[in-house]
Structure formats: structure tokens, C-alpha cells
Amino acid sequence: MNNNLIQYIYGIADNSLILGQRLGELCGHGPSLETDIAMTNISLDLFGQVRSYFQYAAKLQGEDVTEDSIAFLRKEREYKNVLLVEQPNKDFAYQITRQFLFDIYHLLLLSELQNSKDETLAAIAKKSIKEVSYHTRFSSDWMKRLGDGTEESHNKVQTAINDLWEFTDELFHTTDADKVMISEGIGVDVSLLKELFYKKVNEILEEATLQTPDIKYFQKGGKQGIHSEHMGYLLAQMQYMQLAYPNMNW
Amino acid sequence: MSDREVKNLEEMFDAKIARDEKIEPKDWMPEKYRQTHIRQMSQHAHSEIVGMLPEGNWISRAPSLKRKVALLAKIQDEAGHGLYLYSATETLGISREELYEQLHSGKAKYSSIFNYPTLTWADMGAIGWLVDGAAIINQVPLCSTSFGPYARAMVRVCKEESFHQRQGFQIIMTLAEGSQEQKEMAQDALNRWWWPSLMMLGPLDAESIHTEQSMKWKLKRKSNDDLRQQFIDQTVPQAEMIGLTIPDPDLKWNEEKQSYDFGEMNWDEFWQVVKGHGPCNKERISARVNAWENGKWVRDAAMAYAEKQENKVVKQAI
Amino acid sequence: MKNWPLWEVFIRSKNGLEHRHCGSLHASDATMALENARDVYTRRMEGVSIWVVPSTEITASNPDDNAEFFEPASDKIYRHPTFYELPDELKHM
């Protein structure tokens, strides 16, 4: 069993899982019916990707491991998502900014991952890339609408970008498992995506008449399983059924 | 127009519907037809979007990834159905914003069943199985209703809805086949949702005010009591199949009429909920009002942005 | 601020078929209308191409004019192939 590969898969899939979960909380509460439906589509895409990754990770582990035991039965420290995606749904400006920052990163990651030597990961990436291209279009368009909309929306989205900026640097950190996978031609060296990420983000921010934050201090930890205070509550909900009624079929 | 001319038009209008011809938005129609349709169609649309809330309560806690995506997709469909129905209503000359206003102020009604709380995962099964089951019985005949936009919206709704009831029944069936705890959870959900589902099909015929007119306009094909009987007759064997008990001691097969006799419903409770005093009426409306009010700055931003872009294009052209 | 205007949505279900009206939606501009149409009306692979048109840009005929618009066509039966009676031996015409 290749533990590094499994950890590597978690590192990618947990981002989609936790962001999908956050978006799921919004269903039925969107600013318009149309926007509500659109955000749910993104959530569904992300959960679809999660299932592909976890089914693969479960197959690698055999025994009693399933996509659901991976999704629902790990301890908080075992989830390897970045801090960005677990940030709460404070308002629409935060939701869109969080989405936008993640989408730009996600698209760059998948563009590389589709060349992975691991055929399954490459295939998942190829399929997901179409979905994530659309997510990027959706969130970029909304960044522009909010940034160059009214004074109120401009201020709200500028606050969101200022607050969430400190979570961007972590996207480009590599874990020990990442390093092994990179050396084997399976993993993507995300540190190489950093420059392009900030370039693309800045282009949209400029079009959206928003300021790129000038921040030198960043938060990290998610990739090591050290999360923010928000994570425990998110997991408490997500794992509620599995913990309250262990070992049952649903 | 003289009274006589109006009467003439109305006769021609009724004859057209009787011939199974559709009425389209720009056609002449009696004012009462327009108002009745605005009321019923918007009520239907409101029910779809308020109906997202009780199930939405369990998205974050769904017990498996498969169940989570199915539930999300189902609730999203309800948003879509609300959207189709609001759009169809808008063809009658009222805006979605005005319709929301009626919902938020309490002037417009929605299906009372969504004022009950969802307390366990089994409620997701019970809602799909019973509530969607009752809704389908109500909705299928509307695919051939007289107002074209409503009929077309309903064709789309019914087509999409076919997976909803199956989704719910599979949840409840899995529970009924599961551990003792799961069986009890399923039975408890059936106990709580059975009677509200029966009442969802409307007041007794003897107490129903709109029926005759609605029949003529094909807003209704069968009476409430007939629909209820149909629902009971199709659901009881399904409950038996998975070993659950319908919570009605008076329920008995009637060999002579080839259908079930059933006990009396608690109409006091029904009217209490309809009048706004159910367990969740206040939460449901406040959730809708919050979504709309908190979304105002977002909608305004999009409009302001659109106008700026348009001005840029105009300037470039000059 | 104004509300999002209404758009009519037309979808081509597959190449070779025409775009058909499938419903409407609200959006602040054409870009959003296209994206919303994609998210609302093609969730089940219903389309390969989308048109969106502001509802206010559609000019519709008035049902009051139906008599003069459409009924004059009803007696032009010579426009239909069945008007021409031909011997049965003549197949495929």
C-alpha cells in the first residue's frame, strides 16, 4: 500500500470535500434563485470529484475502507484541506472570493495533474478540468460584478479579499507526501504554480477595480491537519450521522 | 365592453377550454381566470422554494456521499421548479419581486407541510416518499391544465420529479431493512409525516371552496377526497412491503369499494398550521426573507455593473 | 436599484435540431443570462447550444389580429400536396 499516494489524494480531495460542504450549507439561501442553483451546481461538481478520488483511495487500501469511511470517519487532524476552503460563509462576498481564489488554484493544479503518471489521477483531473473551468468563469465574473458594481459591493468584496488573502500562500506549500509523489512523476509541484496564480488573480482583481492586498504574513497548517477553529464545527455536522449511528448502511 | 359582450367572450373562452384548447398569456381571459392562476401558480412556486428548507436542513448531515449528492440535486431541482413556475406566473403580468413580496408578507400561502420540522435523517426518506408522492398525484393532472405556460412548466417539473420519490423511498427502505434503531427511525418518520401528507391533498370536498371553478379551468381534474383516496391506496402496500405500519388504527381494506377506509384527520391541526401557527412557519418565512434581503446588495451590484458595461459600449460606439 | 430583467431562453438539444424556447429566467446582463441558462436549463444534458434574448426585445403578434393574420391561409388548400389527385400507379411523388 502506497501511503504517500493515499495522503497525496487526500490532500487534493479534501479541498473539494470541505468546499463542497460549505457550498451545500448555502442551498436555499442564495441572493437569487438563479445564483442559488448555480452555486449548488458547483457543490455537486466538487462532491462528484471527491467520490472519484476517495473511491480510488479506498481501492488502494482495500479491506473495509470505503469512500464514506474516508469522508466521514477521519479525525480532524487527518483532513488535509487548506485553511482557505474551510472558512465560513460569512456573506456572498466571502463566498465568491473564497471560490475565486480556490478556482484559480484548482484549475492550475488540474491542468498539471492531467499529465500525472498515475492514470487514475490523470483521468479524474481530465474530467474535472471542464467543471473547474466553468467554476472559474462563474467566480471571476462575480468578482468583477461585485468589485465594479456598487460602492457597497466594492467595499464588501475588498474586505473579503483582504481577509482571505492570508490563506493563499498555503496553496503552494508541499508536504512530505507531495515531495515523494512529485519525485515519482505522480504529483504536481504546486510551488511552481504560485507565480502564475498571483498573475491570474491580479488580472481579475484589476478588472474588478480591486486592490491586491499588500500582506507579508500568511496562515498555514491545513495541509498538516492543523485547522482553524471553524473546522471542528464543520466536521461535527458532516460526521454527525456516522458518529451517532456507527457501522450502519444508509 | 358591454356586459353582454363580456358574457359572450366568456362563453367563447369556456368553450375553448372545454375543447381542450390552451389559453396563452396574450389571449383574452376573464379577470378571475388571471387572478386565480396568479394565486395558484405562485402558491405552487412558493411551495417549491419554501420546500427546499426542511430538506436543506439535512444537506450538511447526510450520512453518505451518495445520499448527499442525491439530496443536493433534489433540493436544487426544487429551486428550478420554483423558477419555472415563477416564470410561468410572470407571463400573467406580475413580477417575481411582487410575488416574493406576497410570500414574505404572509399574503400568499404555500403548502403547509413544509412548516413541519425535519428531525431525523429518516425524514428525508419520508418527505421523498410521502410528500413528493402526494405532490405527484396533484401535479400530473396539471400537465394538461388549460393555461399553456403552467402546463408546459408542469411537464418539465413532472419529468424532473420522477427521481425524487424514488430517492425518498430508497432512503426509507434502506432504513427499514437496517438495524433496529434504523427501523424505529423510519417508523417514527412515517408516524409524523403520514397525517400531514394526507392533509396536503387539501380540505375535505365538503369544505373546499374553489373546486367547481377549478375543475372547469382544468386546474383540478379530481376532487381532494379522490386524490387522497388514490394516495392512500397506492401508499399502504408500499409501507407493507417494507414492513412499516401506517399510524391509523382505523385503516382497513374495504373489499366492496376495492380501496382502503381510513380514520379521521385532525383538521384543527391542519387549520392551525395553515393559519401560520405550525411548528416552523416563522422560521421558514424568516429564512426566505433573510435570503432575499441579504441578497439585495448582491443583486444591486450586478445591475450596477451591467449598466456600467453598457455605458462603456455606448461610449466606444460614439 | 432596478430588478434583474427577464430573459427568454432557447436551447438546441442536439446538432441538427433548431433552438426551441424552453423557459425564462432573470439576469443582470447577457453574460449572466447565458450562465444562468446553463445552470438552470441544462442540468440534465438538455442542450448543446443556448440563446438568450431579453424578453422586452421580442415583438409578438396580437391575438386580436389572429383572424386577419392566420385565417386567410386556411383556404389555400392548393399549397398542400394532397390537393393534387394523381393516379395510384404514380408512386413516390
mmCIF file of N, CA, C and O in Angstrom, chain A residues 62-149:
data_model
loop_
_atom_site.group_PDB
_atom_site.id
_atom_site.type_symbol
_atom_site.label_atom_id
_atom_site.label_comp_id
_atom_site.label_asym_id
_atom_site.label_seq_id
_atom_site.Cartn_x
_atom_site.Cartn_y
_atom_site.Cartn_z
ATOM 1 N N GLY A 62 -8.047 -1.171 0.244
ATOM 2 C CA GLY A 62 -8.733 -2.451 0.385
ATOM 3 C C GLY A 62 -9.420 -2.587 1.726
ATOM 4 O O GLY A 62 -9.755 -1.589 2.368
ATOM 5 N N GLU A 63 -9.607 -3.813 2.161
ATOM 6 C CA GLU A 63 -10.234 -4.115 3.457
ATOM 7 C C GLU A 63 -11.590 -3.420 3.588
ATOM 8 O O GLU A 63 -12.396 -3.472 2.677
ATOM 9 N N ASP A 64 -11.780 -2.743 4.714
ATOM 10 C CA ASP A 64 -13.089 -2.144 4.993
ATOM 11 C C ASP A 64 -13.171 -0.673 4.599
ATOM 12 O O ASP A 64 -14.131 0.006 4.934
ATOM 13 N N VAL A 65 -12.162 -0.190 3.925
ATOM 14 C CA VAL A 65 -12.153 1.243 3.613
ATOM 15 C C VAL A 65 -13.100 1.543 2.455
ATOM 16 O O VAL A 65 -13.107 0.841 1.445
ATOM 17 N N THR A 66 -13.941 2.557 2.618
ATOM 18 C CA THR A 66 -14.856 2.975 1.547
ATOM 19 C C THR A 66 -14.739 4.481 1.365
ATOM 20 O O THR A 66 -14.136 5.168 2.196
ATOM 21 N N GLU A 67 -15.357 4.974 0.293
ATOM 22 C CA GLU A 67 -15.358 6.429 0.095
ATOM 23 C C GLU A 67 -15.956 7.124 1.313
ATOM 24 O O GLU A 67 -15.528 8.212 1.691
ATOM 25 N N ASP A 68 -16.962 6.499 1.927
ATOM 26 C CA ASP A 68 -17.616 7.140 3.067
ATOM 27 C C ASP A 68 -16.788 7.061 4.342
ATOM 28 O O ASP A 68 -16.781 7.996 5.135
ATOM 29 N N SER A 69 -16.092 5.955 4.547
ATOM 30 C CA SER A 69 -15.260 5.914 5.758
ATOM 31 C C SER A 69 -14.153 6.961 5.649
ATOM 32 O O SER A 69 -13.771 7.573 6.639
ATOM 33 N N ILE A 70 -13.671 7.184 4.431
ATOM 34 C CA ILE A 70 -12.645 8.225 4.264
ATOM 35 C C ILE A 70 -13.255 9.614 4.477
ATOM 36 O O ILE A 70 -12.700 10.454 5.173
ATOM 37 N N ALA A 71 -14.426 9.820 3.911
ATOM 38 C CA ALA A 71 -15.045 11.152 4.001
ATOM 39 C C ALA A 71 -15.484 11.478 5.420
ATOM 40 O O ALA A 71 -15.364 12.615 5.864
ATOM 41 N N PHE A 72 -16.011 10.486 6.136
ATOM 42 C CA PHE A 72 -16.720 10.788 7.382
ATOM 43 C C PHE A 72 -16.038 10.306 8.658
ATOM 44 O O PHE A 72 -16.430 10.711 9.738
ATOM 45 N N LEU A 73 -15.072 9.414 8.548
ATOM 46 C CA LEU A 73 -14.597 8.779 9.781
ATOM 47 C C LEU A 73 -13.161 9.123 10.174
ATOM 48 O O LEU A 73 -12.577 8.471 11.019
ATOM 49 N N ARG A 74 -12.598 10.141 9.557
ATOM 50 C CA ARG A 74 -11.259 10.524 9.997
ATOM 51 C C ARG A 74 -11.348 11.545 11.143
ATOM 52 O O ARG A 74 -12.357 12.215 11.313
ATOM 53 N N LYS A 75 -10.263 11.630 11.901
ATOM 54 C CA LYS A 75 -10.173 12.667 12.932
ATOM 55 C C LYS A 75 -9.789 13.985 12.264
ATOM 56 O O LYS A 75 -9.206 13.997 11.179
ATOM 57 N N GLU A 76 -10.085 15.054 12.948
ATOM 58 C CA GLU A 76 -9.819 16.370 12.352
ATOM 59 C C GLU A 76 -8.395 16.495 11.814
ATOM 60 O O GLU A 76 -8.174 17.007 10.717
ATOM 61 N N ARG A 77 -7.420 15.999 12.580
ATOM 62 C CA ARG A 77 -6.019 16.138 12.154
ATOM 63 C C ARG A 77 -5.711 15.381 10.861
ATOM 64 O O ARG A 77 -4.693 15.613 10.226
ATOM 65 N N GLU A 78 -6.593 14.445 10.515
ATOM 66 C CA GLU A 78 -6.336 13.629 9.321
ATOM 67 C C GLU A 78 -6.904 14.240 8.037
ATOM 68 O O GLU A 78 -6.686 13.717 6.955
ATOM 69 N N TYR A 79 -7.660 15.316 8.173
ATOM 70 C CA TYR A 79 -8.148 16.026 6.980
ATOM 71 C C TYR A 79 -7.051 16.991 6.531
ATOM 72 O O TYR A 79 -6.516 17.744 7.347
ATOM 73 N N LYS A 80 -6.747 16.977 5.233
ATOM 74 C CA LYS A 80 -5.577 17.704 4.753
ATOM 75 C C LYS A 80 -5.937 18.895 3.853
ATOM 76 O O LYS A 80 -5.120 19.354 3.058
ATOM 77 N N ASN A 81 -7.157 19.375 3.954
ATOM 78 C CA ASN A 81 -7.556 20.531 3.138
ATOM 79 C C ASN A 81 -6.861 21.800 3.607
ATOM 80 O O ASN A 81 -6.505 21.924 4.781
ATOM 81 N N VAL A 82 -6.733 22.751 2.687
ATOM 82 C CA VAL A 82 -6.141 24.045 3.040
ATOM 83 C C VAL A 82 -7.131 24.867 3.875
ATOM 84 O O VAL A 82 -8.342 24.646 3.813
ATOM 85 N N LEU A 83 -6.588 25.798 4.632
ATOM 86 C CA LEU A 83 -7.427 26.612 5.522
ATOM 87 C C LEU A 83 -8.466 27.424 4.739
ATOM 88 O O LEU A 83 -9.574 27.657 5.213
ATOM 89 N N LEU A 84 -8.086 27.835 3.530
ATOM 90 C CA LEU A 84 -8.979 28.686 2.731
ATOM 91 C C LEU A 84 -10.379 28.099 2.605
ATOM 92 O O LEU A 84 -11.373 28.788 2.836
ATOM 93 N N VAL A 85 -10.465 26.805 2.247
ATOM 94 C CA VAL A 85 -11.785 26.249 1.905
ATOM 95 C C VAL A 85 -12.689 26.036 3.113
ATOM 96 O O VAL A 85 -13.902 25.904 2.971
ATOM 97 N N GLU A 86 -12.105 25.979 4.317
ATOM 98 C CA GLU A 86 -12.958 25.755 5.490
ATOM 99 C C GLU A 86 -13.499 27.066 6.066
ATOM 100 O O GLU A 86 -14.304 27.050 6.994
ATOM 101 N N GLN A 87 -13.068 28.193 5.520
ATOM 102 C CA GLN A 87 -13.533 29.480 6.052
ATOM 103 C C GLN A 87 -15.052 29.596 5.880
ATOM 104 O O GLN A 87 -15.597 29.180 4.873
ATOM 105 N N PRO A 88 -15.725 30.170 6.873
ATOM 106 C CA PRO A 88 -17.196 30.149 6.877
ATOM 107 C C PRO A 88 -17.832 31.042 5.809
ATOM 108 O O PRO A 88 -17.184 31.905 5.229
ATOM 109 N N ASN A 89 -19.123 30.801 5.585
ATOM 110 C CA ASN A 89 -19.903 31.541 4.582
ATOM 111 C C ASN A 89 -20.348 32.890 5.125
ATOM 112 O O ASN A 89 -21.539 33.152 5.270
ATOM 113 N N LYS A 90 -19.421 33.752 5.416
ATOM 114 C CA LYS A 90 -19.777 34.993 6.105
ATOM 115 C C LYS A 90 -20.809 35.802 5.322
ATOM 116 O O LYS A 90 -21.853 36.168 5.854
ATOM 117 N N ASP A 91 -20.544 36.093 4.083
ATOM 118 C CA ASP A 91 -21.547 36.713 3.215
ATOM 119 C C ASP A 91 -21.197 36.364 1.766
ATOM 120 O O ASP A 91 -20.206 35.662 1.521
ATOM 121 N N PHE A 92 -21.993 36.853 0.820
ATOM 122 C CA PHE A 92 -21.787 36.470 -0.574
ATOM 123 C C PHE A 92 -20.402 36.895 -1.076
ATOM 124 O O PHE A 92 -19.786 36.204 -1.892
ATOM 125 N N ALA A 93 -19.895 38.011 -0.555
ATOM 126 C CA ALA A 93 -18.568 38.472 -0.975
ATOM 127 C C ALA A 93 -17.491 37.470 -0.556
ATOM 128 O O ALA A 93 -16.594 37.147 -1.329
ATOM 129 N N TYR A 94 -17.607 36.942 0.660
ATOM 130 C CA TYR A 94 -16.658 35.924 1.120
ATOM 131 C C TYR A 94 -16.811 34.643 0.319
ATOM 132 O O TYR A 94 -15.834 33.995 -0.039
ATOM 133 N N GLN A 95 -18.064 34.274 0.077
ATOM 134 C CA GLN A 95 -18.290 33.013 -0.640
ATOM 135 C C GLN A 95 -17.666 33.071 -2.033
ATOM 136 O O GLN A 95 -17.032 32.123 -2.487
ATOM 137 N N ILE A 96 -17.873 34.188 -2.719
ATOM 138 C CA ILE A 96 -17.358 34.306 -4.082
ATOM 139 C C ILE A 96 -15.834 34.451 -4.083
ATOM 140 O O ILE A 96 -15.140 33.840 -4.890
ATOM 141 N N THR A 97 -15.303 35.213 -3.139
ATOM 142 C CA THR A 97 -13.857 35.404 -3.093
ATOM 143 C C THR A 97 -13.148 34.091 -2.772
ATOM 144 O O THR A 97 -12.151 33.733 -3.400
ATOM 145 N N ARG A 98 -13.678 33.379 -1.793
ATOM 146 C CA ARG A 98 -13.108 32.073 -1.443
ATOM 147 C C ARG A 98 -13.129 31.151 -2.661
ATOM 148 O O ARG A 98 -12.149 30.479 -2.989
ATOM 149 N N GLN A 99 -14.270 31.161 -3.348
ATOM 150 C CA GLN A 99 -14.439 30.330 -4.538
ATOM 151 C C GLN A 99 -13.443 30.731 -5.627
ATOM 152 O O GLN A 99 -12.773 29.888 -6.222
ATOM 153 N N PHE A 100 -13.349 32.016 -5.847
ATOM 154 C CA PHE A 100 -12.480 32.543 -6.902
ATOM 155 C C PHE A 100 -11.016 32.164 -6.656
ATOM 156 O O PHE A 100 -10.329 31.642 -7.538
ATOM 157 N N LEU A 101 -10.542 32.399 -5.426
ATOM 158 C CA LEU A 101 -9.144 32.081 -5.123
ATOM 159 C C LEU A 101 -8.892 30.584 -5.279
ATOM 160 O O LEU A 101 -7.871 30.161 -5.831
ATOM 161 N N PHE A 102 -9.840 29.801 -4.810
ATOM 162 C CA PHE A 102 -9.653 28.357 -4.935
ATOM 163 C C PHE A 102 -9.737 27.905 -6.392
ATOM 164 O O PHE A 102 -8.947 27.074 -6.837
ATOM 165 N N ASP A 103 -10.685 28.447 -7.140
ATOM 166 C CA ASP A 103 -10.871 28.026 -8.537
ATOM 167 C C ASP A 103 -9.614 28.272 -9.375
ATOM 168 O O ASP A 103 -9.217 27.427 -10.179
ATOM 169 N N ILE A 104 -9.021 29.449 -9.205
ATOM 170 C CA ILE A 104 -7.825 29.769 -9.994
ATOM 171 C C ILE A 104 -6.724 28.747 -9.691
ATOM 172 O O ILE A 104 -6.083 28.198 -10.589
ATOM 173 N N TYR A 105 -6.546 28.463 -8.396
ATOM 174 C CA TYR A 105 -5.555 27.468 -7.981
ATOM 175 C C TYR A 105 -5.916 26.075 -8.511
ATOM 176 O O TYR A 105 -5.079 25.363 -9.070
ATOM 177 N N HIS A 106 -7.178 25.722 -8.345
ATOM 178 C CA HIS A 106 -7.662 24.377 -8.689
ATOM 179 C C HIS A 106 -7.437 24.089 -10.175
ATOM 180 O O HIS A 106 -7.000 23.010 -10.561
ATOM 181 N N LEU A 107 -7.746 25.094 -10.984
ATOM 182 C CA LEU A 107 -7.602 24.918 -12.436
ATOM 183 C C LEU A 107 -6.131 24.714 -12.815
ATOM 184 O O LEU A 107 -5.808 23.842 -13.632
ATOM 185 N N LEU A 108 -5.245 25.499 -12.185
ATOM 186 C CA LEU A 108 -3.813 25.329 -12.463
ATOM 187 C C LEU A 108 -3.342 23.938 -12.036
ATOM 188 O O LEU A 108 -2.598 23.264 -12.751
ATOM 189 N N LEU A 109 -3.820 23.515 -10.867
ATOM 190 C CA LEU A 109 -3.426 22.205 -10.344
ATOM 191 C C LEU A 109 -3.865 21.093 -11.300
ATOM 192 O O LEU A 109 -3.081 20.216 -11.671
ATOM 193 N N LEU A 110 -5.134 21.134 -11.699
ATOM 194 C CA LEU A 110 -5.668 20.057 -12.540
ATOM 195 C C LEU A 110 -5.007 20.038 -13.917
ATOM 196 O O LEU A 110 -4.808 18.966 -14.499
ATOM 197 N N SER A 111 -4.670 21.221 -14.418
ATOM 198 C CA SER A 111 -4.013 21.278 -15.728
ATOM 199 C C SER A 111 -2.708 20.492 -15.705
ATOM 200 O O SER A 111 -2.318 19.888 -16.697
ATOM 201 N N GLU A 112 -2.031 20.508 -14.547
ATOM 202 C CA GLU A 112 -0.791 19.727 -14.406
ATOM 203 C C GLU A 112 -1.092 18.265 -14.071
ATOM 204 O O GLU A 112 -0.444 17.359 -14.574
ATOM 205 N N LEU A 113 -2.092 18.078 -13.211
ATOM 206 C CA LEU A 113 -2.385 16.719 -12.735
ATOM 207 C C LEU A 113 -2.837 15.803 -13.879
ATOM 208 O O LEU A 113 -2.670 14.590 -13.816
ATOM 209 N N GLN A 114 -3.385 16.390 -14.928
ATOM 210 C CA GLN A 114 -3.830 15.526 -16.030
ATOM 211 C C GLN A 114 -2.648 14.866 -16.753
ATOM 212 O O GLN A 114 -2.830 13.943 -17.530
ATOM 213 N N ASN A 115 -1.419 15.343 -16.440
ATOM 214 C CA ASN A 115 -0.235 14.705 -17.016
ATOM 215 C C ASN A 115 0.417 13.724 -16.044
ATOM 216 O O ASN A 115 1.532 13.251 -16.283
ATOM 217 N N SER A 116 -0.261 13.448 -14.942
ATOM 218 C CA SER A 116 0.309 12.566 -13.922
ATOM 219 C C SER A 116 0.607 11.184 -14.507
ATOM 220 O O SER A 116 -0.102 10.698 -15.386
ATOM 221 N N LYS A 117 1.643 10.550 -13.968
ATOM 222 C CA LYS A 117 1.947 9.174 -14.371
ATOM 223 C C LYS A 117 0.908 8.199 -13.823
ATOM 224 O O LYS A 117 0.821 7.063 -14.272
ATOM 225 N N ASP A 118 0.182 8.638 -12.805
ATOM 226 C CA ASP A 118 -0.887 7.801 -12.269
ATOM 227 C C ASP A 118 -2.118 7.986 -13.155
ATOM 228 O O ASP A 118 -2.723 9.058 -13.192
ATOM 229 N N GLU A 119 -2.503 6.921 -13.850
ATOM 230 C CA GLU A 119 -3.557 7.054 -14.862
ATOM 231 C C GLU A 119 -4.904 7.446 -14.276
ATOM 232 O O GLU A 119 -5.659 8.203 -14.878
ATOM 233 N N THR A 120 -5.198 6.912 -13.088
ATOM 234 C CA THR A 120 -6.487 7.232 -12.485
ATOM 235 C C THR A 120 -6.557 8.714 -12.134
ATOM 236 O O THR A 120 -7.537 9.395 -12.442
ATOM 237 N N LEU A 121 -5.502 9.201 -11.488
ATOM 238 C CA LEU A 121 -5.493 10.626 -11.138
ATOM 239 C C LEU A 121 -5.557 11.498 -12.389
ATOM 240 O O LEU A 121 -6.268 12.505 -12.430
ATOM 241 N N ALA A 122 -4.832 11.095 -13.425
ATOM 242 C CA ALA A 122 -4.843 11.870 -14.667
ATOM 243 C C ALA A 122 -6.256 11.907 -15.255
ATOM 244 O O ALA A 122 -6.720 12.949 -15.730
ATOM 245 N N ALA A 123 -6.934 10.760 -15.185
ATOM 246 C CA ALA A 123 -8.294 10.692 -15.753
ATOM 247 C C ALA A 123 -9.269 11.552 -14.950
ATOM 248 O O ALA A 123 -10.104 12.268 -15.520
ATOM 249 N N ILE A 124 -9.156 11.501 -13.626
ATOM 250 C CA ILE A 124 -10.041 12.331 -12.791
ATOM 251 C C ILE A 124 -9.788 13.808 -13.096
ATOM 252 O O ILE A 124 -10.718 14.607 -13.238
ATOM 253 N N ALA A 125 -8.509 14.154 -13.224
ATOM 254 C CA ALA A 125 -8.158 15.553 -13.496
ATOM 255 C C ALA A 125 -8.738 16.000 -14.838
ATOM 256 O O ALA A 125 -9.286 17.094 -14.962
ATOM 257 N N LYS A 126 -8.634 15.132 -15.830
ATOM 258 C CA LYS A 126 -9.137 15.484 -17.168
ATOM 259 C C LYS A 126 -10.625 15.769 -17.148
ATOM 260 O O LYS A 126 -11.112 16.684 -17.806
ATOM 261 N N LYS A 127 -11.334 14.947 -16.395
ATOM 262 C CA LYS A 127 -12.781 15.137 -16.319
ATOM 263 C C LYS A 127 -13.112 16.398 -15.520
ATOM 264 O O LYS A 127 -13.981 17.188 -15.907
ATOM 265 N N SER A 128 -12.404 16.590 -14.413
ATOM 266 C CA SER A 128 -12.725 17.696 -13.510
ATOM 267 C C SER A 128 -12.392 19.051 -14.118
ATOM 268 O O SER A 128 -12.986 20.070 -13.762
ATOM 269 N N ILE A 129 -11.424 19.060 -15.007
ATOM 270 C CA ILE A 129 -10.929 20.328 -15.529
ATOM 271 C C ILE A 129 -12.036 21.105 -16.235
ATOM 272 O O ILE A 129 -12.116 22.332 -16.170
ATOM 273 N N LYS A 130 -12.943 20.379 -16.884
ATOM 274 C CA LYS A 130 -14.058 21.041 -17.579
ATOM 275 C C LYS A 130 -14.970 21.717 -16.562
ATOM 276 O O LYS A 130 -15.448 22.827 -16.776
ATOM 277 N N GLU A 131 -15.222 20.995 -15.478
ATOM 278 C CA GLU A 131 -16.087 21.570 -14.441
ATOM 279 C C GLU A 131 -15.435 22.810 -13.832
ATOM 280 O O GLU A 131 -16.073 23.852 -13.666
ATOM 281 N N VAL A 132 -14.159 22.674 -13.516
ATOM 282 C CA VAL A 132 -13.488 23.755 -12.797
ATOM 283 C C VAL A 132 -13.264 24.980 -13.704
ATOM 284 O O VAL A 132 -13.249 26.109 -13.235
ATOM 285 N N SER A 133 -13.131 24.739 -15.005
ATOM 286 C CA SER A 133 -13.049 25.883 -15.924
ATOM 287 C C SER A 133 -14.321 26.718 -15.802
ATOM 288 O O SER A 133 -14.271 27.947 -15.804
ATOM 289 N N TYR A 134 -15.448 26.026 -15.708
ATOM 290 C CA TYR A 134 -16.705 26.764 -15.562
ATOM 291 C C TYR A 134 -16.779 27.470 -14.207
ATOM 292 O O TYR A 134 -17.224 28.626 -14.129
ATOM 293 N N HIS A 135 -16.335 26.789 -13.152
ATOM 294 C CA HIS A 135 -16.347 27.433 -11.828
ATOM 295 C C HIS A 135 -15.542 28.738 -11.882
ATOM 296 O O HIS A 135 -15.937 29.758 -11.325
ATOM 297 N N THR A 136 -14.387 28.664 -12.542
ATOM 298 C CA THR A 136 -13.506 29.830 -12.622
ATOM 299 C C THR A 136 -14.188 30.969 -13.368
ATOM 300 O O THR A 136 -14.104 32.134 -12.970
ATOM 301 N N ARG A 137 -14.868 30.622 -14.439
ATOM 302 C CA ARG A 137 -15.596 31.642 -15.196
ATOM 303 C C ARG A 137 -16.668 32.287 -14.308
ATOM 304 O O ARG A 137 -16.804 33.496 -14.243
ATOM 305 N N PHE A 138 -17.407 31.425 -13.604
ATOM 306 C CA PHE A 138 -18.504 31.903 -12.751
ATOM 307 C C PHE A 138 -17.978 32.829 -11.653
ATOM 308 O O PHE A 138 -18.473 33.946 -11.468
ATOM 309 N N SER A 139 -16.950 32.375 -10.927
ATOM 310 C CA SER A 139 -16.490 33.183 -9.793
ATOM 311 C C SER A 139 -15.754 34.440 -10.273
ATOM 312 O O SER A 139 -15.866 35.493 -9.648
ATOM 313 N N SER A 140 -15.029 34.347 -11.397
ATOM 314 C CA SER A 140 -14.342 35.540 -11.916
ATOM 315 C C SER A 140 -15.363 36.596 -12.340
ATOM 316 O O SER A 140 -15.192 37.790 -12.067
ATOM 317 N N ASP A 141 -16.412 36.152 -13.035
ATOM 318 C CA ASP A 141 -17.453 37.100 -13.446
ATOM 319 C C ASP A 141 -18.072 37.790 -12.234
ATOM 320 O O ASP A 141 -18.326 38.994 -12.252
ATOM 321 N N TRP A 142 -18.296 37.021 -11.185
ATOM 322 C CA TRP A 142 -18.901 37.617 -9.991
ATOM 323 C C TRP A 142 -17.931 38.555 -9.263
ATOM 324 O O TRP A 142 -18.345 39.561 -8.690
ATOM 325 N N MET A 143 -16.635 38.220 -9.288
ATOM 326 C CA MET A 143 -15.647 39.145 -8.689
ATOM 327 C C MET A 143 -15.759 40.504 -9.375
ATOM 328 O O MET A 143 -15.731 41.548 -8.727
ATOM 329 N N LYS A 144 -15.899 40.478 -10.707
ATOM 330 C CA LYS A 144 -15.994 41.734 -11.450
ATOM 331 C C LYS A 144 -17.292 42.472 -11.125
ATOM 332 O O LYS A 144 -17.299 43.692 -10.951
ATOM 333 N N ARG A 145 -18.387 41.718 -11.048
ATOM 334 C CA ARG A 145 -19.667 42.369 -10.738
ATOM 335 C C ARG A 145 -19.635 43.015 -9.363
ATOM 336 O O ARG A 145 -20.121 44.130 -9.181
ATOM 337 N N LEU A 146 -19.076 42.301 -8.397
ATOM 338 C CA LEU A 146 -19.062 42.853 -7.036
ATOM 339 C C LEU A 146 -18.038 43.984 -6.924
ATOM 340 O O LEU A 146 -18.304 45.024 -6.318
ATOM 341 N N GLY A 147 -16.870 43.781 -7.533
ATOM 342 C CA GLY A 147 -15.819 44.789 -7.430
ATOM 343 C C GLY A 147 -16.206 46.085 -8.128
ATOM 344 O O GLY A 147 -16.013 47.180 -7.595
ATOM 345 N N ASP A 148 -16.763 45.948 -9.322
ATOM 346 C CA ASP A 148 -17.097 47.127 -10.119
ATOM 347 C C ASP A 148 -18.613 47.359 -10.138
ATOM 348 O O ASP A 148 -19.154 47.875 -11.108
ATOM 349 N N GLY A 149 -19.291 46.968 -9.084
ATOM 350 C CA GLY A 149 -20.738 47.145 -9.004
ATOM 351 C C GLY A 149 -21.090 48.421 -8.275
ATOM 352 O O GLY A 149 -20.876 49.515 -8.789
#
